[in-house]
Amino acid sequence: MPDATLKDAPAGSASSAPAPLVTRFAPSPTGHLHLGHAHSALAAFRAARAKGGRFLLRIEDIDPARCKPEYADAIEEDLAWLGLTWETPVRVQSRHLADYRAVLDRLAGRGLTYPCFCTRKDIAEAAAAPHWASRTGPDGPVYPGTCRALDAPARARRIAAGEGYALRLDMAAALGALARKRVPVLAFEEEGRGSIACDPARFGDIVLARKDVPASYHLCVTHDDALQGVSLVVRGADLFAATDIHRLLQALMGWPAPRYRHHPLLTDAAGRRYAKRDKALTLRSLREAGHSPAAVRALAGFPDP
Ligand code: GLU
């Protein structure tokens, strides 16, 4: 259902039959897939297959400066070679910007976002001010909130003058809105670890749309997981902290919360995590070097049963 739009209500709650497990692999086409990606994709694929569930592929390409269509094609080719199959059509995020815009509009309509005109330099300078220097979140320095203080006429004037702006979530207002709706303490279910309490406030006023990119990863990923009925998110441990933000957005939008499985990142023999710079360990170069799909599955931590 590629063109469906997401309403507030959790999908599939009317039927009494248990919903099938739905997992996904959601790469950004910024380079060729490496063994770390193969690990993630196989983990999600096998989790679905083990339970007779569904496996989806989603291309997260909202950043036009970093993503290339040829990498998206290569992702599909490499995953198919590796032996994975997925449902079609594949959701390609850049084709659904209106969906993300609608979410931003709804949050704005509730007074939960504000335009931020700061440049990188403004932010670095403000964050380095002595009274603020201690605020560092999981993603680095926390935005000190300069533009939150602008009044409506000042915002309107700067927008009318053509100044570029990002949209930020007003974290205090968002948490206030949840408290008023009596949403209990936010938490997510991590497989094998149980309920993990969230503390999204430590991120500060996160960016939901950048000046040059119409929506952020956090917004698109949570929207699409809900739209596509993903019930188990399998991904690397590097995204564990970001889950606090995802739970916050799910709670604000009334979207269902999937379960999560953050797997340890695959590392090379020297203990370094795989990255796009490791050209020799892309699925493409392993294939060209004569490795079989089964051999690469084993290298990625999933030997055939
Ligand atoms: N697109 C993200 C990435 O490539 C992954 C998103 C996710 O699995 O939540 O890092």
Coordinates of N, CA, C and O in Angstrom, one line a residue, residues 47-107:
A47 N 14.4 -12.8 11.3 CA 13.4 -12.7 12.4 C 12.0 -12.8 11.9 O 11.1 -13.4 12.5
A48 N 11.8 -12.2 10.7 CA 10.4 -12.3 10.1 C 10.1 -13.7 9.6 O 9.1 -14.3 9.9
R49 N 11.1 -14.3 8.9 CA 10.9 -15.7 8.4 C 10.7 -16.7 9.5 O 9.9 -17.6 9.3
A50 N 11.4 -16.5 10.6 CA 11.2 -17.5 11.7 C 9.8 -17.5 12.2 O 9.4 -18.5 12.8
K51 N 9.1 -16.4 12.1 CA 7.7 -16.4 12.6 C 6.7 -16.3 11.6 O 5.5 -15.9 11.8
G52 N 7.0 -16.7 10.3 CA 6.0 -16.6 9.2 C 5.6 -15.1 9.0 O 4.5 -14.9 8.5
G53 N 6.5 -14.2 9.3 CA 6.1 -12.8 9.2 C 6.5 -12.2 7.8 O 6.8 -12.9 6.9
R54 N 6.4 -10.9 7.8 CA 6.7 -10.1 6.5 C 8.0 -9.3 6.7 O 8.2 -8.8 7.7
F55 N 8.7 -9.2 5.6 CA 10.0 -8.4 5.6 C 9.9 -7.4 4.5 O 9.5 -7.6 3.4
L56 N 10.2 -6.1 4.9 CA 10.1 -5.0 4.0 C 11.5 -4.4 3.8 O 12.3 -4.4 4.7
L57 N 11.7 -3.8 2.6 CA 12.9 -3.0 2.4 C 12.4 -1.5 2.2 O 11.4 -1.3 1.5
R58 N 13.1 -0.6 2.8 CA 12.7 0.8 2.7 C 13.9 1.6 2.4 O 15.0 1.4 3.0
I59 N 13.9 2.5 1.4 CA 15.0 3.3 1.0 C 14.9 4.7 1.6 O 13.9 5.4 1.3
E60 N 15.8 5.0 2.5 CA 15.7 6.2 3.3 C 16.6 7.3 2.7 O 17.8 7.5 3.0
D61 N 16.0 8.0 1.6 CA 16.9 8.8 0.8 C 16.4 10.3 0.8 O 16.4 10.9 -0.3
I62 N 16.0 10.8 2.0 CA 15.5 12.1 2.0 C 16.6 13.2 1.8 O 16.2 14.4 1.6
D63 N 17.8 12.8 2.0 CA 18.9 13.8 2.0 C 19.5 13.8 0.6 O 20.3 13.0 0.2
P64 N 19.1 14.8 -0.3 CA 19.5 14.7 -1.7 C 21.0 14.9 -1.9 O 21.5 14.4 -2.9
A65 N 21.6 15.5 -0.9 CA 23.1 15.8 -1.1 C 23.9 14.5 -0.8 O 25.0 14.4 -1.3
R66 N 23.3 13.6 0.0 CA 24.1 12.4 0.3 C 23.7 11.1 -0.4 O 24.4 10.2 -0.4
C67 N 22.4 11.1 -0.8 CA 21.9 9.9 -1.4 C 21.9 9.9 -2.9 O 21.7 10.9 -3.5
K68 N 22.1 8.7 -3.5 CA 22.2 8.6 -5.0 C 21.3 7.5 -5.4 O 21.4 6.4 -4.9
P69 N 20.5 7.7 -6.5 CA 19.7 6.6 -7.0 C 20.4 5.4 -7.4 O 20.0 4.2 -7.2
E70 N 21.7 5.6 -7.9 CA 22.4 4.4 -8.3 C 22.8 3.5 -7.1 O 22.9 2.3 -7.2
Y71 N 23.0 4.1 -5.9 CA 23.2 3.3 -4.7 C 21.9 2.5 -4.3 O 22.0 1.4 -3.8
A72 N 20.8 3.2 -4.5 CA 19.5 2.5 -4.2 C 19.4 1.3 -5.1 O 19.0 0.2 -4.6
D73 N 19.7 1.4 -6.3 CA 19.6 0.2 -7.2 C 20.6 -0.8 -6.8 O 20.3 -2.0 -6.8
A74 N 21.8 -0.4 -6.4 CA 22.8 -1.4 -6.0 C 22.4 -2.1 -4.7 O 22.7 -3.3 -4.6
I75 N 21.7 -1.4 -3.8 CA 21.2 -2.0 -2.6 C 20.3 -3.2 -2.9 O 20.5 -4.3 -2.4
E76 N 19.4 -3.0 -3.8 CA 18.4 -4.0 -4.2 C 19.2 -5.2 -4.8 O 18.9 -6.4 -4.6
E77 N 20.1 -4.9 -5.7 CA 20.8 -5.9 -6.4 C 21.7 -6.7 -5.4 O 21.7 -8.0 -5.5
D78 N 22.3 -6.1 -4.5 CA 23.2 -6.8 -3.5 C 22.4 -7.6 -2.6 O 22.8 -8.7 -2.2
L79 N 21.2 -7.1 -2.1 CA 20.4 -7.9 -1.2 C 19.8 -9.1 -1.9 O 19.7 -10.2 -1.3
A80 N 19.4 -8.9 -3.1 CA 18.9 -10.1 -3.9 C 20.0 -11.1 -4.1 O 19.7 -12.3 -3.9
W81 N 21.2 -10.7 -4.4 CA 22.3 -11.6 -4.5 C 22.5 -12.4 -3.2 O 22.8 -13.6 -3.2
L82 N 22.4 -11.6 -2.1 CA 22.6 -12.3 -0.8 C 21.5 -13.3 -0.5 O 21.7 -14.0 0.5
G83 N 20.4 -13.3 -1.2 CA 19.4 -14.3 -1.0 C 18.2 -13.8 -0.3 O 17.3 -14.5 0.1
L84 N 18.0 -12.4 -0.2 CA 16.9 -11.9 0.5 C 15.7 -11.6 -0.5 O 16.0 -11.2 -1.6
T85 N 14.5 -11.7 0.0 CA 13.4 -11.3 -0.8 C 12.5 -10.4 0.1 O 12.5 -10.5 1.3
W86 N 11.8 -9.5 -0.6 CA 11.0 -8.5 0.2 C 9.8 -8.1 -0.6 O 9.7 -8.4 -1.8
E87 N 8.9 -7.5 0.1 CA 7.6 -7.1 -0.6 C 7.8 -5.9 -1.5 O 8.7 -5.1 -1.2
T88 N 7.1 -5.9 -2.6 CA 7.1 -4.7 -3.4 C 5.7 -4.0 -3.5 O 4.7 -4.7 -3.2
P89 N 5.6 -2.8 -3.8 CA 6.7 -1.9 -4.1 C 7.5 -1.5 -2.9 O 7.0 -1.4 -1.8
V90 N 8.8 -1.2 -3.1 CA 9.6 -0.7 -2.0 C 9.3 0.7 -1.7 O 9.0 1.5 -2.7
R91 N 9.2 1.1 -0.5 CA 8.9 2.5 -0.1 C 10.2 3.3 -0.3 O 11.2 3.0 0.4
V92 N 10.1 4.3 -1.1 CA 11.3 5.2 -1.3 C 10.9 6.5 -0.7 O 10.0 7.2 -1.2
Q93 N 11.6 6.9 0.4 CA 11.1 8.1 1.1 C 11.0 9.4 0.3 O 10.1 10.2 0.5
S94 N 11.9 9.6 -0.6 CA 11.9 10.9 -1.3 C 10.7 11.0 -2.2 O 10.4 12.1 -2.7
R95 N 9.9 9.9 -2.4 CA 8.7 10.1 -3.2 C 7.5 10.4 -2.3 O 6.3 10.4 -2.8
H96 N 7.7 10.5 -1.0 CA 6.6 10.7 -0.1 C 6.7 11.9 0.8 O 6.3 12.0 1.9
L97 N 7.4 13.0 0.2 CA 7.6 14.2 1.1 C 6.4 14.8 1.6 O 6.3 15.4 2.7
A98 N 5.3 14.7 0.8 CA 4.0 15.3 1.3 C 3.5 14.6 2.6 O 2.9 15.3 3.4
D99 N 3.8 13.3 2.7 CA 3.4 12.6 4.0 C 4.1 13.3 5.2 O 3.5 13.5 6.2
Y100 N 5.4 13.5 5.0 CA 6.2 14.0 6.1 C 5.8 15.5 6.4 O 5.7 15.9 7.6
R101 N 5.5 16.2 5.3 CA 5.1 17.6 5.4 C 3.8 17.6 6.3 O 3.6 18.5 7.1
A102 N 2.9 16.7 6.0 CA 1.6 16.7 6.8 C 1.8 16.5 8.3 O 1.1 17.1 9.1
V103 N 2.8 15.7 8.6 CA 3.1 15.5 10.0 C 3.7 16.7 10.6 O 3.2 17.2 11.7
L104 N 4.6 17.4 9.9 CA 5.1 18.6 10.4 C 4.1 19.7 10.6 O 4.0 20.4 11.6
D105 N 3.1 19.7 9.6 CA 2.0 20.7 9.7 C 1.2 20.4 11.0 O 0.7 21.4 11.7
R106 N 0.9 19.2 11.2 CA 0.1 18.9 12.4 C 0.8 19.2 13.7 O 0.2 19.8 14.6
L107 N 2.1 18.9 13.8 CA 2.9 19.3 15.0 C 2.9 20.8 15.1 O 2.7 21.4 16.2

